[in-house]
Amino acid sequence: MKVLRVVLAVLVIFLSAFSFITGYLGVLPYALLLVGVMLFVMGMIETKEKRIENAFTSFLSAAFCIVVSLYIIVR
């Protein structure tokens, strides 16, 4: 799980840097989707470590990021 979190973080940084350097904003909704997935994975890790308050916050933030990114992608 922790390796997946690092891989997702690297992908988000890569997509964000690509968008910043090229000025192409079309990849940002996908970066936001990956942030949501990364927050979901972080919530799973926090749940395993019995930190329920942090897990709840991560899941709530993940849901918001995923809903917003899917709304932007579909629209």
PDB file of N, CA and C in Angstrom:
ATOM      1  N   MET A   1       0.813  -1.197   0.000  1.00  0.00           N
ATOM      2  CA  MET A   1       0.000   0.000   0.000  1.00  0.00           C
ATOM      3  C   MET A   1       0.860   1.267   0.000  1.00  0.00           C
ATOM      4  N   LYS A   2       1.925   1.235   0.778  1.00  0.00           N
ATOM      5  CA  LYS A   2       2.770   2.424   0.850  1.00  0.00           C
ATOM      6  C   LYS A   2       3.507   2.658  -0.465  1.00  0.00           C
ATOM      7  N   VAL A   3       3.837   1.578  -1.154  1.00  0.00           N
ATOM      8  CA  VAL A   3       4.493   1.712  -2.465  1.00  0.00           C
ATOM      9  C   VAL A   3       3.508   2.320  -3.460  1.00  0.00           C
ATOM     10  N   LEU A   4       2.253   1.889  -3.404  1.00  0.00           N
ATOM     11  CA  LEU A   4       1.224   2.443  -4.282  1.00  0.00           C
ATOM     12  C   LEU A   4       1.039   3.937  -4.039  1.00  0.00           C
ATOM     13  N   ARG A   5       1.104   4.339  -2.777  1.00  0.00           N
ATOM     14  CA  ARG A   5       0.988   5.758  -2.441  1.00  0.00           C
ATOM     15  C   ARG A   5       2.124   6.564  -3.053  1.00  0.00           C
ATOM     16  N   VAL A   6       3.322   6.036  -3.003  1.00  0.00           N
ATOM     17  CA  VAL A   6       4.482   6.732  -3.567  1.00  0.00           C
ATOM     18  C   VAL A   6       4.375   6.797  -5.090  1.00  0.00           C
ATOM     19  N   VAL A   7       3.949   5.708  -5.717  1.00  0.00           N
ATOM     20  CA  VAL A   7       3.804   5.690  -7.179  1.00  0.00           C
ATOM     21  C   VAL A   7       2.751   6.714  -7.612  1.00  0.00           C
ATOM     22  N   LEU A   8       1.634   6.767  -6.903  1.00  0.00           N
ATOM     23  CA  LEU A   8       0.597   7.743  -7.235  1.00  0.00           C
ATOM     24  C   LEU A   8       1.094   9.172  -7.040  1.00  0.00           C
ATOM     25  N   ALA A   9       1.866   9.404  -5.985  1.00  0.00           N
ATOM     26  CA  ALA A   9       2.413  10.742  -5.745  1.00  0.00           C
ATOM     27  C   ALA A   9       3.360  11.157  -6.868  1.00  0.00           C
ATOM     28  N   VAL A  10       4.183  10.224  -7.337  1.00  0.00           N
ATOM     29  CA  VAL A  10       5.114  10.528  -8.441  1.00  0.00           C
ATOM     30  C   VAL A  10       4.331  10.830  -9.719  1.00  0.00           C
ATOM     31  N   LEU A  11       3.268  10.070  -9.985  1.00  0.00           N
ATOM     32  CA  LEU A  11       2.446  10.335 -11.164  1.00  0.00           C
ATOM     33  C   LEU A  11       1.783  11.706 -11.097  1.00  0.00           C
ATOM     34  N   VAL A  12       1.288  12.071  -9.924  1.00  0.00           N
ATOM     35  CA  VAL A  12       0.658  13.384  -9.760  1.00  0.00           C
ATOM     36  C   VAL A  12       1.675  14.492  -9.987  1.00  0.00           C
ATOM     37  N   ILE A  13       2.857  14.325  -9.429  1.00  0.00           N
ATOM     38  CA  ILE A  13       3.904  15.341  -9.616  1.00  0.00           C
ATOM     39  C   ILE A  13       4.291  15.435 -11.088  1.00  0.00           C
ATOM     40  N   PHE A  14       4.403  14.299 -11.764  1.00  0.00           N
ATOM     41  CA  PHE A  14       4.753  14.298 -13.183  1.00  0.00           C
ATOM     42  C   PHE A  14       3.689  15.010 -14.019  1.00  0.00           C
ATOM     43  N   LEU A  15       2.410  14.675 -13.802  1.00  0.00           N
ATOM     44  CA  LEU A  15       1.341  15.314 -14.571  1.00  0.00           C
ATOM     45  C   LEU A  15       1.257  16.818 -14.284  1.00  0.00           C
ATOM     46  N   SER A  16       1.420  17.182 -13.030  1.00  0.00           N
ATOM     47  CA  SER A  16       1.365  18.604 -12.678  1.00  0.00           C
ATOM     48  C   SER A  16       2.541  19.372 -13.279  1.00  0.00           C
ATOM     49  N   ALA A  17       3.725  18.791 -13.236  1.00  0.00           N
ATOM     50  CA  ALA A  17       4.898  19.438 -13.829  1.00  0.00           C
ATOM     51  C   ALA A  17       4.745  19.556 -15.337  1.00  0.00           C
ATOM     52  N   PHE A  18       4.225  18.501 -15.964  1.00  0.00           N
ATOM     53  CA  PHE A  18       3.984  18.538 -17.402  1.00  0.00           C
ATOM     54  C   PHE A  18       3.016  19.665 -17.758  1.00  0.00           C
ATOM     55  N   SER A  19       1.956  19.788 -16.991  1.00  0.00           N
ATOM     56  CA  SER A  19       0.976  20.842 -17.243  1.00  0.00           C
ATOM     57  C   SER A  19       1.584  22.226 -17.015  1.00  0.00           C
ATOM     58  N   PHE A  20       2.400  22.347 -15.991  1.00  0.00           N
ATOM     59  CA  PHE A  20       3.025  23.635 -15.688  1.00  0.00           C
ATOM     60  C   PHE A  20       4.026  24.039 -16.761  1.00  0.00           C
ATOM     61  N   ILE A  21       4.817  23.103 -17.228  1.00  0.00           N
ATOM     62  CA  ILE A  21       5.858  23.418 -18.204  1.00  0.00           C
ATOM     63  C   ILE A  21       5.267  23.707 -19.579  1.00  0.00           C
ATOM     64  N   THR A  22       4.313  22.888 -20.001  1.00  0.00           N
ATOM     65  CA  THR A  22       3.765  23.041 -21.344  1.00  0.00           C
ATOM     66  C   THR A  22       2.608  24.033 -21.413  1.00  0.00           C
ATOM     67  N   GLY A  23       1.952  24.271 -20.296  1.00  0.00           N
ATOM     68  CA  GLY A  23       0.793  25.155 -20.306  1.00  0.00           C
ATOM     69  C   GLY A  23      -0.486  24.471 -20.736  1.00  0.00           C
ATOM     70  N   TYR A  24      -0.433  23.154 -20.960  1.00  0.00           N
ATOM     71  CA  TYR A  24      -1.600  22.378 -21.369  1.00  0.00           C
ATOM     72  C   TYR A  24      -2.368  21.949 -20.121  1.00  0.00           C
ATOM     73  N   LEU A  25      -3.578  22.460 -19.976  1.00  0.00           N
ATOM     74  CA  LEU A  25      -4.347  22.220 -18.762  1.00  0.00           C
ATOM     75  C   LEU A  25      -5.255  21.002 -18.854  1.00  0.00           C
ATOM     76  N   GLY A  26      -5.218  20.287 -19.958  1.00  0.00           N
ATOM     77  CA  GLY A  26      -6.104  19.147 -20.157  1.00  0.00           C
ATOM     78  C   GLY A  26      -5.805  17.952 -19.279  1.00  0.00           C
ATOM     79  N   VAL A  27      -4.617  17.891 -18.692  1.00  0.00           N
ATOM     80  CA  VAL A  27      -4.264  16.743 -17.865  1.00  0.00           C
ATOM     81  C   VAL A  27      -4.561  16.962 -16.386  1.00  0.00           C
ATOM     82  N   LEU A  28      -4.931  18.172 -16.009  1.00  0.00           N
ATOM     83  CA  LEU A  28      -5.157  18.457 -14.591  1.00  0.00           C
ATOM     84  C   LEU A  28      -6.322  17.688 -13.980  1.00  0.00           C
ATOM     85  N   PRO A  29      -7.439  17.469 -14.694  1.00  0.00           N
ATOM     86  CA  PRO A  29      -8.486  16.639 -14.075  1.00  0.00           C
ATOM     87  C   PRO A  29      -8.010  15.215 -13.774  1.00  0.00           C
ATOM     88  N   TYR A  30      -7.131  14.682 -14.603  1.00  0.00           N
ATOM     89  CA  TYR A  30      -6.601  13.348 -14.358  1.00  0.00           C
ATOM     90  C   TYR A  30      -5.632  13.362 -13.166  1.00  0.00           C
ATOM     91  N   ALA A  31      -4.893  14.448 -13.017  1.00  0.00           N
ATOM     92  CA  ALA A  31      -4.032  14.589 -11.846  1.00  0.00           C
ATOM     93  C   ALA A  31      -4.883  14.670 -10.578  1.00  0.00           C
ATOM     94  N   LEU A  32      -5.994  15.388 -10.650  1.00  0.00           N
ATOM     95  CA  LEU A  32      -6.894  15.481  -9.497  1.00  0.00           C
ATOM     96  C   LEU A  32      -7.511  14.129  -9.182  1.00  0.00           C
ATOM     97  N   LEU A  33      -7.835  13.352 -10.201  1.00  0.00           N
ATOM     98  CA  LEU A  33      -8.358  11.999  -9.991  1.00  0.00           C
ATOM     99  C   LEU A  33      -7.319  11.131  -9.291  1.00  0.00           C
ATOM    100  N   LEU A  34      -6.072  11.248  -9.710  1.00  0.00           N
ATOM    101  CA  LEU A  34      -5.006  10.485  -9.059  1.00  0.00           C
ATOM    102  C   LEU A  34      -4.787  10.947  -7.622  1.00  0.00           C
ATOM    103  N   VAL A  35      -4.964  12.229  -7.353  1.00  0.00           N
ATOM    104  CA  VAL A  35      -4.879  12.722  -5.975  1.00  0.00           C
ATOM    105  C   VAL A  35      -5.981  12.084  -5.133  1.00  0.00           C
ATOM    106  N   GLY A  36      -7.185  11.982  -5.695  1.00  0.00           N
ATOM    107  CA  GLY A  36      -8.276  11.342  -4.976  1.00  0.00           C
ATOM    108  C   GLY A  36      -7.989   9.884  -4.675  1.00  0.00           C
ATOM    109  N   VAL A  37      -7.446   9.178  -5.649  1.00  0.00           N
ATOM    110  CA  VAL A  37      -7.088   7.769  -5.428  1.00  0.00           C
ATOM    111  C   VAL A  37      -5.981   7.660  -4.383  1.00  0.00           C
ATOM    112  N   MET A  38      -5.017   8.579  -4.431  1.00  0.00           N
ATOM    113  CA  MET A  38      -3.946   8.566  -3.456  1.00  0.00           C
ATOM    114  C   MET A  38      -4.482   8.835  -2.045  1.00  0.00           C
ATOM    115  N   LEU A  39      -5.421   9.755  -1.926  1.00  0.00           N
ATOM    116  CA  LEU A  39      -6.023  10.019  -0.614  1.00  0.00           C
ATOM    117  C   LEU A  39      -6.813   8.812  -0.116  1.00  0.00           C
ATOM    118  N   PHE A  40      -7.457   8.097  -1.029  1.00  0.00           N
ATOM    119  CA  PHE A  40      -8.174   6.886  -0.649  1.00  0.00           C
ATOM    120  C   PHE A  40      -7.204   5.833  -0.105  1.00  0.00           C
ATOM    121  N   VAL A  41      -6.072   5.669  -0.788  1.00  0.00           N
ATOM    122  CA  VAL A  41      -5.057   4.719  -0.329  1.00  0.00           C
ATOM    123  C   VAL A  41      -4.505   5.150   1.025  1.00  0.00           C
ATOM    124  N   MET A  42      -4.302   6.448   1.200  1.00  0.00           N
ATOM    125  CA  MET A  42      -3.826   6.946   2.489  1.00  0.00           C
ATOM    126  C   MET A  42      -4.848   6.672   3.590  1.00  0.00           C
ATOM    127  N   GLY A  43      -6.137   6.787   3.257  1.00  0.00           N
ATOM    128  CA  GLY A  43      -7.173   6.461   4.223  1.00  0.00           C
ATOM    129  C   GLY A  43      -7.147   4.996   4.605  1.00  0.00           C
ATOM    130  N   MET A  44      -6.881   4.134   3.629  1.00  0.00           N
ATOM    131  CA  MET A  44      -6.766   2.702   3.927  1.00  0.00           C
ATOM    132  C   MET A  44      -5.582   2.426   4.863  1.00  0.00           C
ATOM    133  N   ILE A  45      -4.478   3.099   4.612  1.00  0.00           N
ATOM    134  CA  ILE A  45      -3.298   2.932   5.467  1.00  0.00           C
ATOM    135  C   ILE A  45      -3.597   3.420   6.881  1.00  0.00           C
ATOM    136  N   GLU A  46      -4.255   4.568   6.987  1.00  0.00           N
ATOM    137  CA  GLU A  46      -4.599   5.103   8.306  1.00  0.00           C
ATOM    138  C   GLU A  46      -5.568   4.188   9.039  1.00  0.00           C
ATOM    139  N   THR A  47      -6.478   3.547   8.302  1.00  0.00           N
ATOM    140  CA  THR A  47      -7.415   2.620   8.930  1.00  0.00           C
ATOM    141  C   THR A  47      -6.673   1.413   9.496  1.00  0.00           C
ATOM    142  N   LYS A  48      -5.687   0.915   8.757  1.00  0.00           N
ATOM    143  CA  LYS A  48      -4.896  -0.208   9.252  1.00  0.00           C
ATOM    144  C   LYS A  48      -4.130   0.156  10.519  1.00  0.00           C
ATOM    145  N   GLU A  49      -3.693   1.420  10.595  1.00  0.00           N
ATOM    146  CA  GLU A  49      -2.906   1.862  11.745  1.00  0.00           C
ATOM    147  C   GLU A  49      -3.783   2.383  12.876  1.00  0.00           C
ATOM    148  N   LYS A  50      -5.094   2.191  12.766  1.00  0.00           N
ATOM    149  CA  LYS A  50      -6.066   2.536  13.813  1.00  0.00           C
ATOM    150  C   LYS A  50      -6.145   4.035  14.114  1.00  0.00           C
ATOM    151  N   ARG A  51      -5.913   4.857  13.118  1.00  0.00           N
ATOM    152  CA  ARG A  51      -6.086   6.308  13.261  1.00  0.00           C
ATOM    153  C   ARG A  51      -7.347   6.693  12.494  1.00  0.00           C
ATOM    154  N   ILE A  52      -8.470   6.513  13.140  1.00  0.00           N
ATOM    155  CA  ILE A  52      -9.769   6.627  12.492  1.00  0.00           C
ATOM    156  C   ILE A  52     -10.073   8.069  12.078  1.00  0.00           C
ATOM    157  N   GLU A  53      -9.701   9.053  12.887  1.00  0.00           N
ATOM    158  CA  GLU A  53      -9.986  10.448  12.538  1.00  0.00           C
ATOM    159  C   GLU A  53      -9.268  10.858  11.259  1.00  0.00           C
ATOM    160  N   ASN A  54      -8.006  10.478  11.150  1.00  0.00           N
ATOM    161  CA  ASN A  54      -7.243  10.794   9.945  1.00  0.00           C
ATOM    162  C   ASN A  54      -7.785  10.033   8.734  1.00  0.00           C
ATOM    163  N   ALA A  55      -8.200   8.790   8.954  1.00  0.00           N
ATOM    164  CA  ALA A  55      -8.752   7.981   7.863  1.00  0.00           C
ATOM    165  C   ALA A  55     -10.049   8.602   7.349  1.00  0.00           C
ATOM    166  N   PHE A  56     -10.903   9.049   8.270  1.00  0.00           N
ATOM    167  CA  PHE A  56     -12.166   9.671   7.871  1.00  0.00           C
ATOM    168  C   PHE A  56     -11.917  10.925   7.039  1.00  0.00           C
ATOM    169  N   THR A  57     -10.960  11.740   7.458  1.00  0.00           N
ATOM    170  CA  THR A  57     -10.625  12.952   6.714  1.00  0.00           C
ATOM    171  C   THR A  57     -10.077  12.613   5.327  1.00  0.00           C
ATOM    172  N   SER A  58      -9.244  11.593   5.253  1.00  0.00           N
ATOM    173  CA  SER A  58      -8.696  11.183   3.964  1.00  0.00           C
ATOM    174  C   SER A  58      -9.785  10.665   3.028  1.00  0.00           C
ATOM    175  N   PHE A  59     -10.698   9.849   3.561  1.00  0.00           N
ATOM    176  CA  PHE A  59     -11.787   9.329   2.738  1.00  0.00           C
ATOM    177  C   PHE A  59     -12.707  10.446   2.259  1.00  0.00           C
ATOM    178  N   LEU A  60     -12.994  11.399   3.131  1.00  0.00           N
ATOM    179  CA  LEU A  60     -13.853  12.522   2.754  1.00  0.00           C
ATOM    180  C   LEU A  60     -13.189  13.369   1.669  1.00  0.00           C
ATOM    181  N   SER A  61     -11.915  13.648   1.831  1.00  0.00           N
ATOM    182  CA  SER A  61     -11.181  14.423   0.825  1.00  0.00           C
ATOM    183  C   SER A  61     -11.069  13.654  -0.491  1.00  0.00           C
ATOM    184  N   ALA A  62     -10.870  12.350  -0.406  1.00  0.00           N
ATOM    185  CA  ALA A  62     -10.778  11.522  -1.604  1.00  0.00           C
ATOM    186  C   ALA A  62     -12.095  11.547  -2.371  1.00  0.00           C
ATOM    187  N   ALA A  63     -13.196  11.426  -1.651  1.00  0.00           N
ATOM    188  CA  ALA A  63     -14.503  11.442  -2.311  1.00  0.00           C
ATOM    189  C   ALA A  63     -14.731  12.766  -3.026  1.00  0.00           C
ATOM    190  N   PHE A  64     -14.379  13.860  -2.366  1.00  0.00           N
ATOM    191  CA  PHE A  64     -14.552  15.181  -2.983  1.00  0.00           C
ATOM    192  C   PHE A  64     -13.695  15.308  -4.242  1.00  0.00           C
ATOM    193  N   CYS A  65     -12.432  14.920  -4.164  1.00  0.00           N
ATOM    194  CA  CYS A  65     -11.532  15.027  -5.325  1.00  0.00           C
ATOM    195  C   CYS A  65     -12.010  14.159  -6.483  1.00  0.00           C
ATOM    196  N   ILE A  66     -12.445  12.957  -6.185  1.00  0.00           N
ATOM    197  CA  ILE A  66     -12.889  12.054  -7.244  1.00  0.00           C
ATOM    198  C   ILE A  66     -14.160  12.561  -7.908  1.00  0.00           C
ATOM    199  N   VAL A  67     -15.113  13.050  -7.107  1.00  0.00           N
ATOM    200  CA  VAL A  67     -16.364  13.561  -7.678  1.00  0.00           C
ATOM    201  C   VAL A  67     -16.098  14.782  -8.540  1.00  0.00           C
ATOM    202  N   VAL A  68     -15.279  15.700  -8.062  1.00  0.00           N
ATOM    203  CA  VAL A  68     -14.991  16.908  -8.834  1.00  0.00           C
ATOM    204  C   VAL A  68     -14.239  16.574 -10.114  1.00  0.00           C
ATOM    205  N   SER A  69     -13.257  15.698 -10.042  1.00  0.00           N
ATOM    206  CA  SER A  69     -12.502  15.358 -11.250  1.00  0.00           C
ATOM    207  C   SER A  69     -13.363  14.631 -12.266  1.00  0.00           C
ATOM    208  N   LEU A  70     -14.230  13.726 -11.819  1.00  0.00           N
ATOM    209  CA  LEU A  70     -15.106  13.048 -12.759  1.00  0.00           C
ATOM    210  C   LEU A  70     -16.112  14.010 -13.377  1.00  0.00           C
ATOM    211  N   TYR A  71     -16.578  14.978 -12.598  1.00  0.00           N
ATOM    212  CA  TYR A  71     -17.476  15.995 -13.138  1.00  0.00           C
ATOM    213  C   TYR A  71     -16.779  16.799 -14.228  1.00  0.00           C
ATOM    214  N   ILE A  72     -15.520  17.157 -14.000  1.00  0.00           N
ATOM    215  CA  ILE A  72     -14.776  17.936 -14.991  1.00  0.00           C
ATOM    216  C   ILE A  72     -14.502  17.098 -16.234  1.00  0.00           C
ATOM    217  N   ILE A  73     -14.145  15.824 -16.055  1.00  0.00           N
ATOM    218  CA  ILE A  73     -13.821  14.966 -17.184  1.00  0.00           C
ATOM    219  C   ILE A  73     -15.062  14.717 -18.044  1.00  0.00           C
ATOM    220  N   VAL A  74     -16.206  14.454 -17.416  1.00  0.00           N
ATOM    221  CA  VAL A  74     -17.433  14.131 -18.161  1.00  0.00           C
ATOM    222  C   VAL A  74     -18.011  15.355 -18.822  1.00  0.00           C
ATOM    223  N   ARG A  75     -17.897  16.488 -18.183  1.00  0.00           N
ATOM    224  CA  ARG A  75     -18.461  17.725 -18.698  1.00  0.00           C
ATOM    225  C   ARG A  75     -17.740  18.100 -19.939  1.00  0.00           C
TER     226      ARG A  75
END
